[in-house]
Amino acid sequence: VVHDGPVTVDRARAERLDAADPLAAFRDQVVIADPDLIYLDGNSLGRLPVRTAERLARAAREEWGRGLVRSWSDWVDLPRQVGDLLGIRLLQARPGEVVIADSTSVNLYKLAAAAVDARPDRRVIVTDDDNFPTDRYVLAGLAHERGLDLRPVHTDADDGVDLPALTRALDDDVALLSLSHVSYRSGAVADLAAVTRLAHRAGALTLWDLSHSAGSVPVSLTDAEVDLAVGCTYKYLCAGPGAPAYLYVRRELQEQLRQPIWGWFGQRDQFAMGPEYDPAPGIDRFCVGTPSVLAIYAVEEGVRLVADAGVDALYRKGQALTGFLVELAEAWLAPLGFRVASPRDDARRGAHLTLHHPAAWQICQAAADRGVIADYRTPDRLRLGPAPLYTRFVDGYDALDRLRELVAAGAHEGYPAEPARVT
Ligand SMILES: *Cc1c(COP(=O)(O)O)cnc(C)c1O
């Protein structure tokens, strides 16, 4: 039992929380190659589901190896089928509103371009200055290409988007508001429905990036009347490095919108090989080229697993886990110069927790050498992503215990202060 700080936290409490965890059995559904490794980076690259490894091997052998090109009759509708699975079970979308395609960055470009083209008399794209880099760059590139203005609303790096500031930014010149639902840096959750309402009141379309929320936080696209959304599948959805992303277009908008990359997978009667581009009806028009079949199988397995656990249960566990980490951080790490750089209110946090420390990068490297995988984010932040599908409370306890020990001993001081190519 530890008595340093305002709360008393012992490992037995973490063990009791694990014993009462309704999701505990899901840990057996993912590959744990090294039981001593504490993996707190499920928000960056989710673990490999056991069934995915089997499915990929089987599909490669049978469908590709034996079936060859004949398998395309089964493969060709996968992007929509798996899109529906993801949309209906995890995002509260309706059938035909979600498709798996391309990367998040490319989908963001396609949908943002479609949105500004649908509001030709408006000249402004609004985002926030703490949005994920690819989102800011893609929107800036689009604004540059079309001669539009990008209006970045200032956002507190710890606390998330500020509704009054957004309200001031949304005037009748705004074509599109594009934000992340959960901040990649702090885990702060934006109010999907309230922000979407604000944008609609100003006559703008909304494009949400769900990369850090799908599979960890409830997302109600239909209830919130969201217009457009994108997100990646390799974080909480465990589809593997570089797995294709998804895009969502509200049914009522699909026929009004055109995306700028006119590929043959977005074409009506694709195999008629007609002379001119004529966009397919429905969500298919937002596709471009040949889908990544094997990787979509990995998306399907990951989504199934997450959906079987249930988003509400995952959300509750994510809040409990990060809440537990906050408690430990206050008791053990605050005296060592750490500060919680995420919203403290459980209801305003996604499934990751960020800690500020001036030596965050060095601590991150030292932690990795002591079997704790977290990640470093600017400025001076250590990000802990205890993915609720497979992370235990004892993992959180042991990770913060190791962090405390290494920082108290100054073990991080010998590590390079200059960030590496990948952090
Ligand atoms: C991870 C992430 C992405 C990733 O985009 P890619 O095109 O897959 O590299 C985009 N946006 C957000 C908010 C993310 O968290």
Coordinates of C-alpha atoms and ligand atoms in Angstrom, one line a residue:
V1 CA 0.0 0.0 0.0
V2 CA 1.2 3.4 -1.0
H3 CA 0.5 6.4 1.2
D4 CA 2.1 9.3 -0.7
G5 CA -0.4 11.9 -1.8
P6 CA -4.1 12.5 -1.1
V7 CA -5.3 9.1 -2.2
T8 CA -4.3 5.7 -1.2
V9 CA -3.9 3.4 -4.1
D10 CA -2.9 -0.2 -3.9
R11 CA -2.5 -2.8 -6.5
A12 CA -5.2 -4.9 -5.0
R13 CA -7.7 -2.2 -6.0
A14 CA -6.6 -2.5 -9.6
E15 CA -7.0 -6.3 -9.3
R16 CA -10.5 -5.9 -8.0
L17 CA -11.4 -3.5 -10.8
D18 CA -10.1 -6.1 -13.3
A19 CA -12.0 -8.9 -11.6
A20 CA -15.2 -6.9 -12.0
D21 CA -14.5 -5.8 -15.6
P22 CA -17.2 -7.1 -17.9
L23 CA -14.8 -6.8 -20.9
A24 CA -12.0 -8.8 -19.2
A25 CA -12.4 -11.8 -21.6
F26 CA -11.7 -9.7 -24.7
R27 CA -8.1 -9.6 -23.8
D28 CA -7.9 -13.2 -25.0
Q29 CA -9.1 -12.1 -28.4
V30 CA -6.0 -10.2 -29.2
V31 CA -2.4 -11.3 -29.6
I32 CA -0.3 -10.6 -26.5
A33 CA 3.1 -11.7 -27.8
D34 CA 5.0 -10.4 -24.7
P35 CA 3.0 -10.6 -21.4
D36 CA 5.5 -8.3 -19.7
L37 CA 5.0 -5.5 -22.1
I38 CA 2.5 -2.8 -21.0
Y39 CA 1.0 -1.5 -24.2
L40 CA -0.5 2.0 -23.8
D41 CA -0.5 2.9 -27.4
G42 CA -3.7 1.3 -28.6
N43 CA -4.9 4.7 -29.7
S44 CA -2.0 4.8 -32.2
L45 CA -1.9 1.2 -33.4
G46 CA -4.4 -1.3 -32.0
R47 CA -3.3 -4.8 -31.1
L48 CA -3.7 -7.7 -33.6
P49 CA -6.9 -9.6 -33.1
V50 CA -6.4 -13.4 -33.0
R51 CA -9.1 -14.0 -35.6
T52 CA -7.6 -11.4 -38.0
A53 CA -4.3 -13.3 -38.2
E54 CA -6.2 -16.5 -39.1
R55 CA -8.6 -14.7 -41.5
L56 CA -5.8 -13.0 -43.4
A57 CA -3.9 -16.3 -43.8
R58 CA -7.0 -18.1 -45.0
A59 CA -8.1 -15.4 -47.4
A60 CA -4.6 -15.1 -48.9
R61 CA -4.4 -18.9 -49.4
E62 CA -7.9 -19.6 -50.6
E63 CA -9.4 -16.5 -52.1
W64 CA -6.2 -15.1 -53.6
G65 CA -4.0 -18.2 -54.0
R66 CA -6.7 -20.5 -55.3
G67 CA -9.5 -18.2 -56.4
L68 CA -7.4 -15.7 -58.2
V69 CA -9.2 -13.1 -60.3
R70 CA -12.5 -15.1 -59.9
S71 CA -12.7 -14.0 -56.3
W72 CA -13.5 -10.4 -57.4
S73 CA -17.2 -11.2 -57.6
D74 CA -17.1 -11.7 -53.8
W75 CA -14.6 -8.9 -53.2
V76 CA -16.2 -6.1 -55.1
D77 CA -18.9 -5.2 -52.6
L78 CA -16.7 -5.6 -49.5
P79 CA -16.1 -1.8 -49.1
R80 CA -19.8 -1.2 -48.7
Q81 CA -20.5 -4.3 -46.7
V82 CA -17.8 -3.7 -44.2
G83 CA -18.7 0.0 -44.3
D84 CA -22.2 -0.8 -43.2
L85 CA -21.0 -3.1 -40.4
L86 CA -18.8 -0.3 -39.1
G87 CA -21.4 2.5 -39.6
I88 CA -24.4 0.7 -38.2
R89 CA -22.7 -1.0 -35.3
L90 CA -20.3 1.7 -34.2
L91 CA -21.4 5.1 -35.6
Q92 CA -25.2 5.0 -35.6
A93 CA -25.2 5.5 -39.3
R94 CA -27.9 4.1 -41.6
P95 CA -27.2 1.4 -44.3
G96 CA -25.5 2.9 -47.3
E97 CA -23.9 5.8 -45.5
V98 CA -20.4 4.4 -44.8
V99 CA -17.8 2.9 -47.1
I100 CA -14.2 1.7 -46.6
A101 CA -11.8 3.4 -48.9
D102 CA -8.4 5.1 -49.1
S103 CA -6.7 6.7 -46.2
T104 CA -8.2 9.2 -43.7
S105 CA -6.2 12.0 -45.2
V106 CA -7.5 11.3 -48.8
N107 CA -11.1 10.8 -47.6
L108 CA -10.9 14.1 -45.8
Y109 CA -9.7 15.8 -49.0
K110 CA -12.5 14.2 -51.1
L111 CA -15.3 15.1 -48.7
A112 CA -14.0 18.6 -47.9
A113 CA -13.7 19.4 -51.6
A114 CA -17.2 18.0 -52.2
A115 CA -18.5 20.2 -49.4
V116 CA -17.0 23.5 -50.5
D117 CA -18.1 22.8 -54.1
A118 CA -21.6 22.4 -52.8
R119 CA -21.5 25.9 -51.2
P120 CA -20.0 27.9 -54.1
D121 CA -21.1 31.3 -52.7
R122 CA -19.1 30.8 -49.5
R123 CA -15.4 31.3 -49.1
V124 CA -14.3 30.0 -45.7
I125 CA -13.3 26.7 -44.2
V126 CA -13.3 26.6 -40.4
T127 CA -11.2 24.2 -38.4
D128 CA -9.3 24.5 -35.1
D129 CA -5.6 25.3 -34.6
D130 CA -5.0 22.1 -32.5
N131 CA -6.7 19.8 -35.0
F132 CA -4.6 16.7 -36.1
P133 CA -1.8 17.8 -38.5
T134 CA -3.0 16.0 -41.6
D135 CA -6.5 17.6 -41.2
R136 CA -4.9 21.1 -41.0
Y137 CA -2.6 20.5 -43.9
V138 CA -5.3 18.9 -46.2
L139 CA -7.7 21.7 -45.4
A140 CA -5.0 24.3 -46.0
G141 CA -4.1 22.7 -49.3
L142 CA -7.7 22.6 -50.4
A143 CA -8.2 26.3 -49.4
H144 CA -5.0 27.2 -51.4
E145 CA -6.1 25.2 -54.4
R146 CA -9.6 26.8 -54.5
G147 CA -8.7 30.3 -53.4
L148 CA -10.6 30.0 -50.2
D149 CA -9.7 31.1 -46.7
L150 CA -8.9 28.7 -43.9
R151 CA -10.0 30.1 -40.5
P152 CA -8.4 28.2 -37.6
V153 CA -10.2 28.8 -34.4
H154 CA -7.9 28.8 -31.4
T155 CA -8.2 25.8 -29.1
D156 CA -6.8 25.0 -25.8
A157 CA -4.4 22.1 -26.2
D158 CA -5.6 20.4 -23.0
D159 CA -9.2 21.4 -22.9
G160 CA -10.4 21.0 -26.5
V161 CA -12.6 23.1 -28.7
D162 CA -14.2 26.2 -27.3
L163 CA -17.9 26.6 -28.3
P164 CA -18.0 30.4 -27.9
A165 CA -14.9 30.8 -30.1
L166 CA -16.5 28.5 -32.7
T167 CA -19.7 30.4 -32.6
R168 CA -17.9 33.6 -33.4
A169 CA -16.1 32.0 -36.3
L170 CA -19.2 30.7 -37.9
D171 CA -20.6 33.4 -40.1
D172 CA -22.5 33.3 -43.4
D173 CA -19.3 33.0 -45.4
V174 CA -18.5 29.6 -44.0
A175 CA -18.9 26.6 -46.3
L176 CA -17.5 23.9 -44.1
L177 CA -16.6 23.3 -40.5
S178 CA -14.1 20.4 -40.0
L179 CA -13.0 19.2 -36.6
S180 CA -11.9 16.1 -34.8
H181 CA -14.4 14.5 -32.4
V182 CA -11.8 13.5 -29.9
S183 CA -8.5 15.5 -29.8
Y184 CA -5.5 13.4 -30.7
R185 CA -3.4 15.4 -28.2
S186 CA -5.5 15.6 -25.0
G187 CA -8.4 13.3 -25.6
A188 CA -10.9 16.1 -25.1
V189 CA -14.3 15.2 -26.6
A190 CA -16.2 17.8 -28.7
D191 CA -20.0 17.9 -28.5
L192 CA -20.9 16.4 -31.8
A193 CA -24.5 17.4 -31.8
A194 CA -24.1 20.9 -30.4
V195 CA -21.2 21.8 -32.7
T196 CA -23.0 20.4 -35.7
R197 CA -26.1 22.4 -34.8
L198 CA -24.0 25.6 -34.6
A199 CA -22.6 25.0 -38.0
H200 CA -26.0 24.2 -39.5
R201 CA -27.4 27.4 -38.0
A202 CA -24.7 29.3 -40.0
G203 CA -25.6 27.3 -43.1
A204 CA -22.3 25.4 -43.2
L205 CA -21.7 21.7 -43.7
T206 CA -19.8 19.6 -41.1
L207 CA -17.0 17.2 -41.6
W208 CA -15.9 15.3 -38.5
D209 CA -12.7 13.2 -38.1
L210 CA -13.6 10.2 -35.9
S211 CA -10.1 8.6 -35.8
H212 CA -9.8 8.8 -32.0
S213 CA -13.4 8.2 -31.2
A214 CA -14.8 5.3 -33.3
G215 CA -14.6 2.2 -31.1
S216 CA -13.9 4.1 -27.8
V217 CA -16.6 6.8 -27.5
P218 CA -20.3 6.6 -28.6
V219 CA -20.8 8.4 -31.9
S220 CA -24.3 9.2 -33.0
L221 CA -24.0 10.4 -36.5
T222 CA -27.8 10.2 -37.3
D223 CA -29.0 11.8 -34.1
A224 CA -26.3 14.5 -34.3
E225 CA -27.3 15.2 -37.9
V226 CA -23.7 15.1 -39.0
D227 CA -23.2 15.7 -42.7
L228 CA -19.8 14.1 -43.4
A229 CA -17.2 12.1 -41.5
V230 CA -14.0 10.2 -41.9
G231 CA -11.8 8.1 -39.6
C232 CA -9.1 5.5 -39.5
T233 CA -9.4 1.9 -38.7
Y234 CA -5.9 1.0 -37.3
K235 CA -6.3 2.7 -33.8
Y236 CA -9.2 1.4 -31.6
L237 CA -10.6 -0.7 -34.5
C238 CA -7.4 -2.9 -34.6
A239 CA -7.3 -3.3 -38.4
G240 CA -3.5 -3.1 -38.7
P241 CA -0.9 -0.6 -39.9
G242 CA -2.1 1.5 -42.8
A243 CA -5.4 -0.3 -43.1
P244 CA -7.9 1.6 -45.2
A245 CA -10.1 4.3 -43.7
Y246 CA -13.8 4.9 -43.9
L247 CA -16.0 7.8 -44.9
Y248 CA -19.5 8.7 -44.1
V249 CA -21.9 10.8 -46.1
R250 CA -25.4 11.5 -44.8
R251 CA -27.9 9.8 -47.1
E252 CA -29.8 13.0 -48.0
L253 CA -26.6 14.7 -49.2
Q254 CA -25.1 11.9 -51.4
E255 CA -26.8 12.9 -54.7
Q256 CA -25.9 16.6 -54.2
L257 CA -22.2 16.0 -53.6
R258 CA -19.4 15.2 -56.0
Q259 CA -15.9 14.4 -54.9
P260 CA -13.0 15.5 -57.0
I261 CA -11.1 12.3 -57.8
W262 CA -13.1 10.7 -60.6
G263 CA -12.0 7.1 -60.4
W264 CA -13.6 4.1 -61.9
F265 CA -14.7 2.6 -58.6
G266 CA -17.0 5.7 -58.3
Q267 CA -18.4 5.2 -61.7
R268 CA -22.0 4.2 -62.5
D269 CA -21.9 0.8 -64.4
Q270 CA -18.2 0.6 -63.8
F271 CA -17.6 -2.4 -66.0
A272 CA -19.4 -0.8 -69.0
M273 CA -16.1 1.1 -69.2
G274 CA -18.0 4.0 -70.7
P275 CA -16.4 7.1 -72.3
E276 CA -17.3 9.6 -69.6
Y277 CA -17.4 9.8 -65.8
D278 CA -20.9 9.6 -64.4
P279 CA -20.9 9.2 -60.6
A280 CA -22.6 6.1 -59.2
P281 CA -25.6 6.7 -57.1
G282 CA -25.3 6.5 -53.3
I283 CA -22.1 6.1 -51.3
D284 CA -20.2 4.4 -54.1
R285 CA -19.5 7.7 -55.8
F286 CA -17.1 8.6 -53.0
C287 CA -14.9 5.6 -53.9
V288 CA -11.9 6.0 -56.3
G289 CA -9.9 2.9 -57.1
T290 CA -9.4 -0.8 -56.4
P291 CA -10.0 -1.5 -52.7
S292 CA -7.4 -3.2 -50.5
V293 CA -9.2 -6.5 -50.1
L294 CA -7.0 -8.2 -47.5
A295 CA -6.8 -5.1 -45.4
I296 CA -10.6 -4.7 -45.5
Y297 CA -10.9 -8.2 -44.1
A298 CA -8.8 -7.0 -41.2
V299 CA -11.2 -4.0 -40.8
E300 CA -14.1 -6.4 -40.7
E301 CA -12.6 -8.6 -38.0
G302 CA -11.5 -5.6 -35.9
V303 CA -14.9 -3.9 -36.2
R304 CA -16.7 -7.2 -35.3
L305 CA -14.6 -7.5 -32.2
V306 CA -15.2 -4.0 -31.1
A307 CA -18.9 -4.2 -31.8
D308 CA -19.2 -7.4 -29.8
A309 CA -17.6 -5.8 -26.8
G310 CA -20.0 -2.9 -27.4
V311 CA -19.2 0.8 -27.7
D312 CA -21.0 1.8 -24.5
A313 CA -19.1 -0.8 -22.4
L314 CA -15.9 0.2 -24.0
Y315 CA -16.6 3.9 -23.3
R316 CA -17.4 3.2 -19.6
K317 CA -14.2 1.2 -19.2
G318 CA -12.2 3.8 -21.0
Q319 CA -13.4 6.5 -18.6
A320 CA -12.8 4.2 -15.6
L321 CA -9.2 3.4 -16.8
T322 CA -8.2 7.0 -17.6
G323 CA -9.9 8.1 -14.4
F324 CA -7.8 5.6 -12.5
L325 CA -4.7 6.9 -14.3
V326 CA -5.6 10.4 -13.3
E327 CA -5.8 9.3 -9.7
L328 CA -2.4 7.6 -9.8
A329 CA -0.9 10.5 -11.7
E330 CA -2.0 12.9 -9.0
A331 CA -0.7 10.8 -6.2
W332 CA 2.6 9.7 -7.7
L333 CA 3.6 11.8 -10.7
A334 CA 2.5 15.3 -9.8
P335 CA 5.2 15.5 -7.1
L336 CA 7.7 14.6 -9.9
G337 CA 6.7 17.5 -12.2
F338 CA 3.9 15.9 -14.2
R339 CA 0.6 17.7 -14.9
V340 CA -2.6 16.1 -16.3
A341 CA -3.0 17.7 -19.7
S342 CA -6.5 16.2 -20.5
P343 CA -9.9 17.2 -19.2
R344 CA -10.4 16.0 -15.7
D345 CA -14.1 15.5 -16.0
D346 CA -14.5 11.9 -17.2
A347 CA -17.4 12.9 -19.4
R348 CA -15.1 15.2 -21.4
R349 CA -12.4 12.6 -22.1
G350 CA -12.0 10.0 -24.8
A351 CA -10.0 6.8 -24.0
H352 CA -6.6 8.3 -23.7
L353 CA -4.9 10.5 -21.1
T354 CA -2.1 13.0 -21.7
L355 CA 0.5 14.1 -19.1
H356 CA 2.7 17.1 -19.4
H357 CA 6.3 17.0 -18.3
P358 CA 9.2 19.1 -19.6
A359 CA 11.2 15.9 -20.2
A360 CA 8.3 13.9 -21.8
W361 CA 10.3 12.6 -24.7
Q362 CA 13.1 11.3 -22.6
I363 CA 10.7 9.8 -20.2
C364 CA 8.9 8.1 -23.1
Q365 CA 12.1 6.5 -24.3
A366 CA 13.1 5.4 -20.8
A367 CA 9.6 3.9 -20.3
A368 CA 9.9 1.9 -23.5
D369 CA 13.1 0.4 -22.2
R370 CA 11.3 -0.6 -19.0
G371 CA 8.5 -2.3 -20.9
V372 CA 6.0 0.5 -21.0
I373 CA 4.9 1.7 -24.5
A374 CA 3.4 5.1 -24.6
D375 CA 4.0 7.9 -27.0
Y376 CA 5.3 11.4 -27.1
R377 CA 3.4 14.4 -28.5
T378 CA 4.4 18.0 -28.8
P379 CA 4.7 20.1 -26.7
D380 CA 6.2 18.0 -23.9
R381 CA 3.4 15.5 -23.6
L382 CA 3.3 11.8 -22.8
R383 CA 0.2 10.2 -24.2
L384 CA -1.2 7.1 -22.5
G385 CA -3.7 5.1 -24.6
P386 CA -5.0 2.2 -22.5
A387 CA -7.3 0.8 -25.2
P388 CA -10.3 -0.4 -23.2
L389 CA -10.7 -3.6 -25.3
Y390 CA -7.6 -5.3 -23.9
T391 CA -6.0 -3.1 -21.3
R392 CA -6.3 -4.1 -17.6
F393 CA -6.3 -1.8 -14.6
V394 CA -3.2 -3.6 -13.3
D395 CA -1.5 -2.5 -16.6
G396 CA -2.3 1.1 -15.7
Y397 CA -1.1 0.6 -12.2
D398 CA 2.2 -1.1 -13.2
A399 CA 2.9 1.4 -15.9
L400 CA 2.5 4.5 -13.7
D401 CA 4.5 2.7 -11.0
R402 CA 7.4 2.2 -13.5
L403 CA 7.1 5.8 -14.6
R404 CA 7.3 7.0 -11.1
E405 CA 10.3 4.9 -10.3
L406 CA 12.3 5.8 -13.4
V407 CA 11.6 9.6 -13.1
A408 CA 12.3 9.6 -9.3
A409 CA 15.7 7.9 -10.1
G410 CA 16.4 10.3 -13.0
A411 CA 16.8 7.4 -15.3
H412 CA 15.4 9.3 -18.2
E413 CA 18.1 12.0 -18.1
G414 CA 20.6 9.9 -20.1
Y415 CA 18.2 9.7 -23.1
P416 CA 18.5 11.9 -26.1
A417 CA 16.4 15.1 -25.8
E418 CA 16.1 15.4 -29.6
P419 CA 12.9 13.7 -30.9
A420 CA 13.3 10.7 -33.2
R421 CA 11.8 10.4 -36.8
V422 CA 8.8 8.5 -35.3
T423 CA 7.5 9.4 -31.9
Ligands
LIG1 C1 -4.6 8.9 -36.9 C2 -5.3 10.1 -37.5 C3 -5.3 10.3 -38.8 C4 -4.5 9.4 -39.8 O1 -4.7 9.8 -41.1 P1 -3.9 8.8 -42.2 O2 -4.4 9.3 -43.4 O3 -4.4 7.4 -41.9 O4 -2.5 8.9 -42.0 C5 -6.1 11.4 -39.3 N1 -6.8 12.2 -38.4 C6 -6.8 12.0 -37.1 C7 -7.6 12.8 -36.2 C8 -6.0 10.9 -36.6 O5 -6.0 10.7 -35.3

